[in-house]
PDB file of C-alpha atoms in Angstrom:
ATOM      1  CA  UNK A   1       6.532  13.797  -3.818  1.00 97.00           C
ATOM      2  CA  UNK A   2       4.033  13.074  -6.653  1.00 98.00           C
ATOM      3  CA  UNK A   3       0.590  12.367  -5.763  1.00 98.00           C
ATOM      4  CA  UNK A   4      -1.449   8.855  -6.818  1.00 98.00           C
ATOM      5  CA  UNK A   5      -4.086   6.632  -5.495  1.00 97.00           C
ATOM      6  CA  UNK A   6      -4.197   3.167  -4.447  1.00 95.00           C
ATOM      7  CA  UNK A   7      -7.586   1.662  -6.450  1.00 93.00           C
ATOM      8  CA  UNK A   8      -8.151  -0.685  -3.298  1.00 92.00           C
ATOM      9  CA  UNK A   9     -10.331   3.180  -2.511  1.00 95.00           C
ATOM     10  CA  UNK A  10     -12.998   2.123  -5.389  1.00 94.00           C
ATOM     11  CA  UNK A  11     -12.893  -1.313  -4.797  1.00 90.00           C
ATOM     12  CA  UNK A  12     -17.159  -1.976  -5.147  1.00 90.00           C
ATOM     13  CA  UNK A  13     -16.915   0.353  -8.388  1.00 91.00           C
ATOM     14  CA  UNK A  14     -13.717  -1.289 -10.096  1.00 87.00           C
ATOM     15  CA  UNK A  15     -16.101  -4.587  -9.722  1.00 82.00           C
ATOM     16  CA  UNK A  16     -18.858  -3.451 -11.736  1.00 85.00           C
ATOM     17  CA  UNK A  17     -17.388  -1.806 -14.032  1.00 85.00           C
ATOM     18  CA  UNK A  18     -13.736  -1.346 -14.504  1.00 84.00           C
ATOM     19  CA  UNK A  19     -13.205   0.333 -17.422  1.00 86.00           C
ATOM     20  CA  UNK A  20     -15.490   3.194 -16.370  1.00 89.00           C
ATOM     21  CA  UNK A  21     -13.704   3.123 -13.297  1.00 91.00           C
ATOM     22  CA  UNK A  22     -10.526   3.610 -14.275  1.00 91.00           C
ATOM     23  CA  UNK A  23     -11.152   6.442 -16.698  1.00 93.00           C
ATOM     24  CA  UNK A  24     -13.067   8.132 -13.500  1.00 96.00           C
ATOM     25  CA  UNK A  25     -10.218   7.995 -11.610  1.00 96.00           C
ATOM     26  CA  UNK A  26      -7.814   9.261 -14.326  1.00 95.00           C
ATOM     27  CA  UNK A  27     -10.255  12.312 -14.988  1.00 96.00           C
ATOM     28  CA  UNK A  28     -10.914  13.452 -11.348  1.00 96.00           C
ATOM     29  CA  UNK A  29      -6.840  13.746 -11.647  1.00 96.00           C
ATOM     30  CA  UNK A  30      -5.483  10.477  -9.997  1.00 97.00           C
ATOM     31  CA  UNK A  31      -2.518   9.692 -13.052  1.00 96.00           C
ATOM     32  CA  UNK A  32      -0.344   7.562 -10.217  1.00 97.00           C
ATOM     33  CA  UNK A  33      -1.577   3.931  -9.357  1.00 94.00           C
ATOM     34  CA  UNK A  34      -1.581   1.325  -7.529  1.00 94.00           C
ATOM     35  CA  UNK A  35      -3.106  -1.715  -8.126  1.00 89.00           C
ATOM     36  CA  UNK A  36      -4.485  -3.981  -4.650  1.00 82.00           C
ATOM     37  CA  UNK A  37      -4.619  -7.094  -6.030  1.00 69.00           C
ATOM     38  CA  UNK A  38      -1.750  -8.287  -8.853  1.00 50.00           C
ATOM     39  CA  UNK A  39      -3.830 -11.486  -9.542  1.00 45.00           C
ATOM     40  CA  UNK A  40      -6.515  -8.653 -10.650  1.00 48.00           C
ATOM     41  CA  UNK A  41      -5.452  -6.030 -12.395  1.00 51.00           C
ATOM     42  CA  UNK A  42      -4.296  -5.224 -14.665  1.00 50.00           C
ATOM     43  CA  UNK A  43      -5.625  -8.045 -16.436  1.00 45.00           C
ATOM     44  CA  UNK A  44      -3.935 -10.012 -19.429  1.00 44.00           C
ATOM     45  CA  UNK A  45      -4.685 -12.757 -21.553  1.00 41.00           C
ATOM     46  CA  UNK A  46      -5.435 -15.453 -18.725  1.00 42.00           C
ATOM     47  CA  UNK A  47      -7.492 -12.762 -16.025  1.00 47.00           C
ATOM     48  CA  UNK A  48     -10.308 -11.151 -15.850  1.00 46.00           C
ATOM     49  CA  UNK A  49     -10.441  -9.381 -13.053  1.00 44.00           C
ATOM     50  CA  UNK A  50     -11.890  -6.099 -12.257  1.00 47.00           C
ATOM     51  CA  UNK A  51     -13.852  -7.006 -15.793  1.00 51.00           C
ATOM     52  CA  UNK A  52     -11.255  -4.852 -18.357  1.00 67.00           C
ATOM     53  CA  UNK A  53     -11.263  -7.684 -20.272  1.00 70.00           C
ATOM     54  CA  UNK A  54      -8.101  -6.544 -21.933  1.00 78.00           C
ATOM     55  CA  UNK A  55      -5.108  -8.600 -23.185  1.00 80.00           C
ATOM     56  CA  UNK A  56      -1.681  -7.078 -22.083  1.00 83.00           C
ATOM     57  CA  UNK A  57      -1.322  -5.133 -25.369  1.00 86.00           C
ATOM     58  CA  UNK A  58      -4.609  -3.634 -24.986  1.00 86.00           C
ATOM     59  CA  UNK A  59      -3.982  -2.907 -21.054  1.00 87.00           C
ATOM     60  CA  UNK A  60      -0.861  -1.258 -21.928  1.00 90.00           C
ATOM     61  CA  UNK A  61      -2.646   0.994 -24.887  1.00 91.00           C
ATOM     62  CA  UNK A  62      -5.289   2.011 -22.291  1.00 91.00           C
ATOM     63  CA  UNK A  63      -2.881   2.832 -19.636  1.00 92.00           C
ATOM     64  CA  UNK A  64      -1.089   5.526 -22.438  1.00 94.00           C
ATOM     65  CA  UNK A  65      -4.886   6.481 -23.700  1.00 94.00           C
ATOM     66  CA  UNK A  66      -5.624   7.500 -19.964  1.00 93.00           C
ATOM     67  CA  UNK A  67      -2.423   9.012 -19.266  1.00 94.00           C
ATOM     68  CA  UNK A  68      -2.299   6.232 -15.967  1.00 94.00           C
ATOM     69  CA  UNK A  69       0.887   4.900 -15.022  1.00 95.00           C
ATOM     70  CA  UNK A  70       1.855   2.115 -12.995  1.00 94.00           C
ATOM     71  CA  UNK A  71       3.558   2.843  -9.836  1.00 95.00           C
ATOM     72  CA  UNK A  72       3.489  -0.480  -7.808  1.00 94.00           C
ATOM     73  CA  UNK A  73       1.602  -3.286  -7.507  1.00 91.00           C
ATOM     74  CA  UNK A  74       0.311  -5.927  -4.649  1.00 89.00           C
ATOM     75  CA  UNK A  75       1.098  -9.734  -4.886  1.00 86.00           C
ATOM     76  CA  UNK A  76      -0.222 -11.974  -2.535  1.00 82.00           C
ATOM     77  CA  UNK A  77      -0.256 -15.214  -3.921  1.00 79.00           C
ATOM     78  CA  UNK A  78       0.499 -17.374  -7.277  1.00 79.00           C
ATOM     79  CA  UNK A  79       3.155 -17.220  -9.844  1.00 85.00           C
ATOM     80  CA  UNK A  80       5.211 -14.467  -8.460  1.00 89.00           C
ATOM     81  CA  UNK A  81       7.852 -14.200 -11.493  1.00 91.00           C
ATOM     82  CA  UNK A  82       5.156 -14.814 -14.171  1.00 86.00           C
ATOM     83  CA  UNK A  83       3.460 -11.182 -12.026  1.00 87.00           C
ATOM     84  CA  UNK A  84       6.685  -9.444 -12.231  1.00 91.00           C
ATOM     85  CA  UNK A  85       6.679 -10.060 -16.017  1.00 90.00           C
ATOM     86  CA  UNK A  86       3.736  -8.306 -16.708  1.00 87.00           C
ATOM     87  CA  UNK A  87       3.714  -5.624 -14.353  1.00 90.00           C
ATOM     88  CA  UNK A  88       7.483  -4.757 -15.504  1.00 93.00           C
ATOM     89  CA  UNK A  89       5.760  -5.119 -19.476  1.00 91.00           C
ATOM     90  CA  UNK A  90       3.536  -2.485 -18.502  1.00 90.00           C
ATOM     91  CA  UNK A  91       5.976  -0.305 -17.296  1.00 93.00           C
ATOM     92  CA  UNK A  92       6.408  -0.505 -13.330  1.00 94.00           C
ATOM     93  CA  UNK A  93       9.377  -0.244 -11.848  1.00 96.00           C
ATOM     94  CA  UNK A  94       7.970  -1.104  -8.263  1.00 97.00           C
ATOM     95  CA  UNK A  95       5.983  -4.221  -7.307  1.00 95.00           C
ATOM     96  CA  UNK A  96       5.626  -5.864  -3.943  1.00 93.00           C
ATOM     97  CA  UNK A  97       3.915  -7.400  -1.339  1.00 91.00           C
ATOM     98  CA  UNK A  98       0.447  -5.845  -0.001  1.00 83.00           C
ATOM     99  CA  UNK A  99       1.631  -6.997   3.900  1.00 77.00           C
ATOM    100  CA  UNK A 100       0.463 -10.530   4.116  1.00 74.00           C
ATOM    101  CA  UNK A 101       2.313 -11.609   7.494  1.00 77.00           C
ATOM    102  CA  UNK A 102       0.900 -12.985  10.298  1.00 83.00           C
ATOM    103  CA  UNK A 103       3.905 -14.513  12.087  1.00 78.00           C
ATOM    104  CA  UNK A 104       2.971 -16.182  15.433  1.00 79.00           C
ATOM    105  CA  UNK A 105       6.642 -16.210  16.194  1.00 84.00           C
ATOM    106  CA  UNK A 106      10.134 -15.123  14.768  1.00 90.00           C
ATOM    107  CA  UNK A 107      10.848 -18.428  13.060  1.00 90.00           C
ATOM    108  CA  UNK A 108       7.905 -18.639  10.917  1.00 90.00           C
ATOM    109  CA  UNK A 109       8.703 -14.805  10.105  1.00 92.00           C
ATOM    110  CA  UNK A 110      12.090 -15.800   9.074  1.00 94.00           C
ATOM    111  CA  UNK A 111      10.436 -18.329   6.365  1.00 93.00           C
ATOM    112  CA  UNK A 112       8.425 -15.602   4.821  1.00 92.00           C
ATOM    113  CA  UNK A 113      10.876 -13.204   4.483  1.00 94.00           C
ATOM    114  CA  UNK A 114      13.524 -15.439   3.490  1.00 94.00           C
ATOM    115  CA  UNK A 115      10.477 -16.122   0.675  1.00 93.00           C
ATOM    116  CA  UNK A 116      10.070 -12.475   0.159  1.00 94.00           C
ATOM    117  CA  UNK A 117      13.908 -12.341  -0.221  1.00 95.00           C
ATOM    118  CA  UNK A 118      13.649 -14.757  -3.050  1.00 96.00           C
ATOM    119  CA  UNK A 119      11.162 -12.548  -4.933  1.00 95.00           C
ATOM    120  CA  UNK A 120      12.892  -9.367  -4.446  1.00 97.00           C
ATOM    121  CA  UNK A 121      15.637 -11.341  -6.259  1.00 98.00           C
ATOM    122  CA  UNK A 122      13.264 -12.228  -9.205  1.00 97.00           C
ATOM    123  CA  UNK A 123      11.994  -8.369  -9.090  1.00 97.00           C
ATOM    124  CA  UNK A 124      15.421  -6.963 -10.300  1.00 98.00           C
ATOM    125  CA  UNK A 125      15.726  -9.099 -12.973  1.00 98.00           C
ATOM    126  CA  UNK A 126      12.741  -7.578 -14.339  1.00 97.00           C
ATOM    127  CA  UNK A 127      13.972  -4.049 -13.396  1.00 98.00           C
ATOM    128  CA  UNK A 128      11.684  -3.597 -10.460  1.00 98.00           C
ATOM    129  CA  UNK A 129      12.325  -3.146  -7.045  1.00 98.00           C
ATOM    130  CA  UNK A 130      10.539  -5.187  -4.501  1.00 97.00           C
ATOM    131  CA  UNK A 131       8.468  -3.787  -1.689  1.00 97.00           C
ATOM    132  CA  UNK A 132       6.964  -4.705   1.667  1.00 97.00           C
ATOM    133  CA  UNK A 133       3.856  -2.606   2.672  1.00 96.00           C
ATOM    134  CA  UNK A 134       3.028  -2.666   6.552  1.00 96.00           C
ATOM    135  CA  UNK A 135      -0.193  -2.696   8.436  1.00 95.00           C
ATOM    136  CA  UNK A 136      -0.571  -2.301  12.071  1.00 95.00           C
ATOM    137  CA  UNK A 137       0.757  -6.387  13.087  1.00 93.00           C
ATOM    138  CA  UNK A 138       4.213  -5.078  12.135  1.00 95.00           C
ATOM    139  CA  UNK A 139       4.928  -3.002  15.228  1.00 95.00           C
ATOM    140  CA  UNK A 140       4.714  -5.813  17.583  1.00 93.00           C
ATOM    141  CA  UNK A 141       7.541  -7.264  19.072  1.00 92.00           C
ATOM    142  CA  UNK A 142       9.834 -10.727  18.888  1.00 92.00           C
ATOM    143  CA  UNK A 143      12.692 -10.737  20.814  1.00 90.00           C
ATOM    144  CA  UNK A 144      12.920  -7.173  21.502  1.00 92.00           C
ATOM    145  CA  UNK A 145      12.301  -6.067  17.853  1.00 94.00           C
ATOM    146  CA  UNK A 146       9.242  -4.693  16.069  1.00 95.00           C
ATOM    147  CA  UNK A 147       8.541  -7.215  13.069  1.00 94.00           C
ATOM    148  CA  UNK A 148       9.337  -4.553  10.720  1.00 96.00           C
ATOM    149  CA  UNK A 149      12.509  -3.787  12.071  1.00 97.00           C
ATOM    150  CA  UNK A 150      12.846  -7.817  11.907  1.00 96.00           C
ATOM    151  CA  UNK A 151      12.024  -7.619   7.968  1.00 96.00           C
ATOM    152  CA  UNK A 152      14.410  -5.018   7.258  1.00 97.00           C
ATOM    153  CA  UNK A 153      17.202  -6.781   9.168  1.00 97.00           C
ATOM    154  CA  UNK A 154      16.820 -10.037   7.735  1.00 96.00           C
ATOM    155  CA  UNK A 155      16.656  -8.380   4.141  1.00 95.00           C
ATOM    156  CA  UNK A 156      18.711  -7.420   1.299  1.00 93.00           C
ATOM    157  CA  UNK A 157      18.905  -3.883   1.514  1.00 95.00           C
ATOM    158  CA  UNK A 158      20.045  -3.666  -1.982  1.00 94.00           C
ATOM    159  CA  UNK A 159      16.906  -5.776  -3.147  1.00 96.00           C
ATOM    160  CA  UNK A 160      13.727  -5.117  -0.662  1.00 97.00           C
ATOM    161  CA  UNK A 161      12.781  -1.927   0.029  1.00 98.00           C
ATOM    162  CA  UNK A 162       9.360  -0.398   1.956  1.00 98.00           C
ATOM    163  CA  UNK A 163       6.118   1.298   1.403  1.00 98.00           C
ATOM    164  CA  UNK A 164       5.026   2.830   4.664  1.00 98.00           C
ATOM    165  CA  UNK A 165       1.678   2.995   5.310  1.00 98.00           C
ATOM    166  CA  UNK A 166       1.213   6.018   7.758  1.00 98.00           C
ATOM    167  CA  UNK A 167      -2.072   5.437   8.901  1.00 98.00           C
ATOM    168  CA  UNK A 168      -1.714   1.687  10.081  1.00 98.00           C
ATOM    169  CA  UNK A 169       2.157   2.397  11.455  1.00 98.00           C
ATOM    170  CA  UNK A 170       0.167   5.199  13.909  1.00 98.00           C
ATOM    171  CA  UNK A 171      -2.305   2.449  14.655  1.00 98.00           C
ATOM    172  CA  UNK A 172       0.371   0.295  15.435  1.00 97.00           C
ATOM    173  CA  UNK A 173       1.388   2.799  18.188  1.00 97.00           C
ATOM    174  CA  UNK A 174       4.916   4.143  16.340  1.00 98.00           C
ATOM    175  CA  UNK A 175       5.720   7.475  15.224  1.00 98.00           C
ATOM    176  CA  UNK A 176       5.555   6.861  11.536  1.00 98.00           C
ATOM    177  CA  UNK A 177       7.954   9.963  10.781  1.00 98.00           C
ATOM    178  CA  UNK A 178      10.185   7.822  13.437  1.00 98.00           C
ATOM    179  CA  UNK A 179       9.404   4.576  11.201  1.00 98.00           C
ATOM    180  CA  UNK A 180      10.329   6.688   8.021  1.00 98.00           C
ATOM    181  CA  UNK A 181      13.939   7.625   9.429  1.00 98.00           C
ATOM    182  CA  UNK A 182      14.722   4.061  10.153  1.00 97.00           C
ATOM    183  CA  UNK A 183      14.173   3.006   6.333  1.00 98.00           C
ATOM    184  CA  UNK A 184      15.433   5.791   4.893  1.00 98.00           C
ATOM    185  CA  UNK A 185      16.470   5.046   1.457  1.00 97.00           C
ATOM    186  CA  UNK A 186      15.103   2.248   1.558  1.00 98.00           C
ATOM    187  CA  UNK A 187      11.691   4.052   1.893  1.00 98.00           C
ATOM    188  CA  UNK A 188      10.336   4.723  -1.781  1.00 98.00           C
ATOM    189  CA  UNK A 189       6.454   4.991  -1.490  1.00 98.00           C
ATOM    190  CA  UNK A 190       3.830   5.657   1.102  1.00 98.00           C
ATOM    191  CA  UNK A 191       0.317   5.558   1.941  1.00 98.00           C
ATOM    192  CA  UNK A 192      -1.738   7.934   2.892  1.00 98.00           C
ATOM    193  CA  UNK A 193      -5.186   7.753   4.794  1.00 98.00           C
ATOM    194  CA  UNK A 194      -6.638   9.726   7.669  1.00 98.00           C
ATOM    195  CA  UNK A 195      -8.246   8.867  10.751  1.00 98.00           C
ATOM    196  CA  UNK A 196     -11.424  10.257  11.695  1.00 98.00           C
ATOM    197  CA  UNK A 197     -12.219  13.027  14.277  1.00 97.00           C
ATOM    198  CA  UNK A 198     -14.948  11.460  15.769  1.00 97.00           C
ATOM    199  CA  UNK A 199     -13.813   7.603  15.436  1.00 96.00           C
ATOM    200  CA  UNK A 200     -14.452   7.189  19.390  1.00 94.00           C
ATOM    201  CA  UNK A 201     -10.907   4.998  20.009  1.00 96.00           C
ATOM    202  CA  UNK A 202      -7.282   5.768  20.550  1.00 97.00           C
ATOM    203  CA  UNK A 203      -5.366   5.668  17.042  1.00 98.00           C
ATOM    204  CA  UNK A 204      -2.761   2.961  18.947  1.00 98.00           C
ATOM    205  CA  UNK A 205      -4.787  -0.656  18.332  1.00 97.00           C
ATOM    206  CA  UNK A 206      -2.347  -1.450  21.478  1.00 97.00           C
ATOM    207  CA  UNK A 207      -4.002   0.671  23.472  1.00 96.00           C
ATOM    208  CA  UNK A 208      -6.951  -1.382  24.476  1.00 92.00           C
ATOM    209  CA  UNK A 209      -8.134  -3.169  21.512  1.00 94.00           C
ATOM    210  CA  UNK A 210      -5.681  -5.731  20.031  1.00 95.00           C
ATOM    211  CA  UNK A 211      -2.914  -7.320  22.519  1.00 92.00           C
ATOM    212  CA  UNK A 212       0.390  -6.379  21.052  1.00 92.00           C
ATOM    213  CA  UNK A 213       1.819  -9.708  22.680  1.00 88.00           C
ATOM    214  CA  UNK A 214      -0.420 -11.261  19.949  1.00 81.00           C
ATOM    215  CA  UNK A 215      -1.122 -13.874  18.088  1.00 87.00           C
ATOM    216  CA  UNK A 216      -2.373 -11.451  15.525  1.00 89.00           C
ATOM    217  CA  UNK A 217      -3.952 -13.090  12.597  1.00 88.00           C
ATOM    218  CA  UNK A 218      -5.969 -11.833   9.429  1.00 87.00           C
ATOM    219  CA  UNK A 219      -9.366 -11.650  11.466  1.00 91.00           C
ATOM    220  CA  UNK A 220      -7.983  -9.399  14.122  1.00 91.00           C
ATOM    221  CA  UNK A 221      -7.272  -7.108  11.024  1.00 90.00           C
ATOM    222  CA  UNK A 222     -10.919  -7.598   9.592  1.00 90.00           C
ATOM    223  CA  UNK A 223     -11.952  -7.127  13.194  1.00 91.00           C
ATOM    224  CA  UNK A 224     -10.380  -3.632  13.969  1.00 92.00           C
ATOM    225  CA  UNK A 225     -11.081  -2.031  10.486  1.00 92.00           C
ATOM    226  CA  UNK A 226     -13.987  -0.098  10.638  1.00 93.00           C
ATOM    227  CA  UNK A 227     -16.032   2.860   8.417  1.00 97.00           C
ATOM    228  CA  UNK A 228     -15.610   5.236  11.959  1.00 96.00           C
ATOM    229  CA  UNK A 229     -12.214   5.109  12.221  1.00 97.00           C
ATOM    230  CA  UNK A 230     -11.330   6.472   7.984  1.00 98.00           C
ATOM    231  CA  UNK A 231     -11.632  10.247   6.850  1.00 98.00           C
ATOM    232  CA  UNK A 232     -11.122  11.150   3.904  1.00 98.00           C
ATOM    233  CA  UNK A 233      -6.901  11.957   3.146  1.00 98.00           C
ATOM    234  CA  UNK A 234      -6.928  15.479   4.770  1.00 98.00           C
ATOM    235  CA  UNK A 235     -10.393  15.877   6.772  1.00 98.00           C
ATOM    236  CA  UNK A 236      -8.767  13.528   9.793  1.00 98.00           C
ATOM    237  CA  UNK A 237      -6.549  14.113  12.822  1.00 98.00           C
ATOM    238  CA  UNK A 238      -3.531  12.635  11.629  1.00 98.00           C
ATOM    239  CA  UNK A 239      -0.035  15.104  11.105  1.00 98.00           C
ATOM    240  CA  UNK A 240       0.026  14.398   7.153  1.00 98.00           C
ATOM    241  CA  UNK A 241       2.364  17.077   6.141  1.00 98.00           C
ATOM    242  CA  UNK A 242       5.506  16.151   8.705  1.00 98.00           C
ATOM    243  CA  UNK A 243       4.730  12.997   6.877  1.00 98.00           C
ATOM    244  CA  UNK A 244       5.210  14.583   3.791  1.00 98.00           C
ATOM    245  CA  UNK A 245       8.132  16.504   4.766  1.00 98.00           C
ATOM    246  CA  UNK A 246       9.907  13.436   5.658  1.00 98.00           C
ATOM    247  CA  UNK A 247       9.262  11.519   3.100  1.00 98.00           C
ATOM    248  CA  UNK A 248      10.393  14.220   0.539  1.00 98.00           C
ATOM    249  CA  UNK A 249      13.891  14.582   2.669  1.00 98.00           C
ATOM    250  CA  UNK A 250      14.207  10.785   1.973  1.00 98.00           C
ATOM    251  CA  UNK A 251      13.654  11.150  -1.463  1.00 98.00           C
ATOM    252  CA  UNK A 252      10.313   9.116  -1.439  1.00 98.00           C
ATOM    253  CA  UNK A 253       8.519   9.813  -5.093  1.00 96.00           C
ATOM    254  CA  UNK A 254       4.867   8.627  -4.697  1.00 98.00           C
ATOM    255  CA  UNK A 255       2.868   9.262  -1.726  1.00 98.00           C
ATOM    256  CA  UNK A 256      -0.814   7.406  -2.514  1.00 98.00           C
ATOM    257  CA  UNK A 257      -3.771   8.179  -0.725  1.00 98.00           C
ATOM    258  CA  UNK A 258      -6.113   5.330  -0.122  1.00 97.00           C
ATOM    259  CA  UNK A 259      -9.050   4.758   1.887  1.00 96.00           C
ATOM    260  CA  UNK A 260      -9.957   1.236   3.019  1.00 95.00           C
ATOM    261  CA  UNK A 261     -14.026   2.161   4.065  1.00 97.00           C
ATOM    262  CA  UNK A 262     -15.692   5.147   3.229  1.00 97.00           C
ATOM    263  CA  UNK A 263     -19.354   6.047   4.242  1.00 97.00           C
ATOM    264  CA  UNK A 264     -20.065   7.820   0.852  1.00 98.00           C
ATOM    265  CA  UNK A 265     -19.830   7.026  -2.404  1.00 98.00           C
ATOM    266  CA  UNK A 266     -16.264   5.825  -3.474  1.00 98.00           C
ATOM    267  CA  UNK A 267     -15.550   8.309  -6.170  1.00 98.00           C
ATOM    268  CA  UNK A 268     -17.262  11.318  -4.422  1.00 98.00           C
ATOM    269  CA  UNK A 269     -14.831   9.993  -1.603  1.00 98.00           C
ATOM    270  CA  UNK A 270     -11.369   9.777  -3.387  1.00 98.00           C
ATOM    271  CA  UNK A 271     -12.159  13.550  -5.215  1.00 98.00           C
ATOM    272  CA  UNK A 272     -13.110  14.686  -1.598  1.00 98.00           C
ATOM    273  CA  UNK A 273      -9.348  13.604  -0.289  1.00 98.00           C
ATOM    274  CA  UNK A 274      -7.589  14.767  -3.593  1.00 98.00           C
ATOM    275  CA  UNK A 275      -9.210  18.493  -3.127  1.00 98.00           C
ATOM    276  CA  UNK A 276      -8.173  18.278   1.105  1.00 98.00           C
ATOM    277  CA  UNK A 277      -5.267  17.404   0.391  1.00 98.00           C
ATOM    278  CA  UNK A 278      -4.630  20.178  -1.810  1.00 97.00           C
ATOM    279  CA  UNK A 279      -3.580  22.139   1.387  1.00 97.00           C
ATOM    280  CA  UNK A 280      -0.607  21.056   1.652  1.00 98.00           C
ATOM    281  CA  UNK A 281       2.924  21.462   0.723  1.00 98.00           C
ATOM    282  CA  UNK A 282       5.669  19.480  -1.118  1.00 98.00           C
ATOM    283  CA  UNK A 283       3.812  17.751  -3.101  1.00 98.00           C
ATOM    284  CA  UNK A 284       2.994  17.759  -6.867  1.00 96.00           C
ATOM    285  CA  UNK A 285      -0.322  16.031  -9.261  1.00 92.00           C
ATOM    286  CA  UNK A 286      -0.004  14.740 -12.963  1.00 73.00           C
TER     287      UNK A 286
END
């Protein structure tokens, strides 16, 4: 698996200045991206988010200047196909869904993934393949089935496919190597984050801190996300290279290491994971 980084890891400095940002990520090594936000970045003519400034032509000249390619993308909201145009301009071949469910119950997750179904449909016309990245919510149960087994049921399996996020699929109290079989093909990125030593709390949520009978909504999310519980990719407790390991004998290509909090300095913090993580095997940089 190649190595990347999902930006959402230098968030505060991608606000104030994003140009400088980007280029600091491209020189401490990070060539693979992904972008959090598609109504963000990368900008063209009608955004201005993360302040490039940058019409499409010039986003796609600074992506080749920097040596940066597009690996995925998150949409959340907004004008889905008119996304998919200009991530597919600017060369991705992936673009999907940052994880936006909240289902109180199995019907209302039917709707959304019948909606997600529709834009996995709009994806492949653009030569893209359409992605659904979990959190921790995911691994509860309707019916007898874990919501992501739910998604990937109710899917196209020729048309949605998954990014597993190890980190929240062990806070959702699964086995993500476990998680990985179950996709398997259809698993074609991951994310990689670390939890701390000394975080104080069981890595389940279910054990203790969220009900796993739910509801679960956005603020339980906000609620259980804390600086204590993040290491940086390769300084926490979590197995990271059976993660690896399965993910290459799936034939995943991108593993990206993110960090959603970090207690130092957000560039000091993503060279910090991309020199731990070093250690291990099966993987390969820009």
């Amino acid at each position: 698996m190649k190595v990347g980084i999902q930006l959402y890891s230098v968030k505060e400095h991608l606000m104030k200045d994003g140009l400088g940002t980007m280029k600091a990520v491209a020189e401490a090594g990070y060539k693979y991206i992904e972008p959090f936000c598609s109504a963000r970045f990368p900008i063209g003519e009608a955004e201005k988010g993360y302040g490039l400034g940058l019409t499409r032509q010039e986003a796609k000249a600074f992506l080749a200047d920097t040596g940066i390619q597009l690996v995925g993308g998150h949409y959340y909201t907004g004008d889905f196909e008119a996304m998919a145009d200009y991530y597919a301009y600017l060369g991705a071949k992936n673009f999907g869904t940052g994880g936006y469910l909240y289902p109180e119950g199995k019907d209302e997750l039917l709707r959304k993934i019948e909606e997600m179904n529709k834009n996995a449909e709009i994806a492949k016309q653009y030569g893209m393949r359409f992605y659904y990245h979990n959190h921790f919510w995911e691994y509860q149960k309707f019916d007898g089935k874990t919501v992501m087994e739910i998604i990937a049921g109710e899917s196209d399996p020729d048309l949605m496919y998954f990014e597993q996020d190890n980190y929240w699929a062990a806070r959702g109290g699964v086995d993500p190597v476990e998680e990985a079989e179950k996709l398997g093909d259809r698993l074609i990125l991951m994310h990689q984050k670390d939890f701390a030593k000394d975080a104080g709390e069981p890595i389940s949520l279910f054990e203790g801190r969220v009900d796993v009978n739910g509801p679960i909504s956005s603020q339980t999310h906000q609620d259980n996300r804390h600086v204590g519980t993040f290491a940086e990719v390769g300084n926490g407790i979590l197995p990271i290279q059976d993660y690896i390991n399965v993910g290459n004998k799936l034939g995943v290509e991108y593993i990206l290491l993110e960090q959603d909090l970090t207690a130092i300095d957000e560039l000091e913090s993503i060279r910090i994971s991309m020199s731990a993580f070093k250690k291990f095997t099966g993987i390969e940089w820009a």
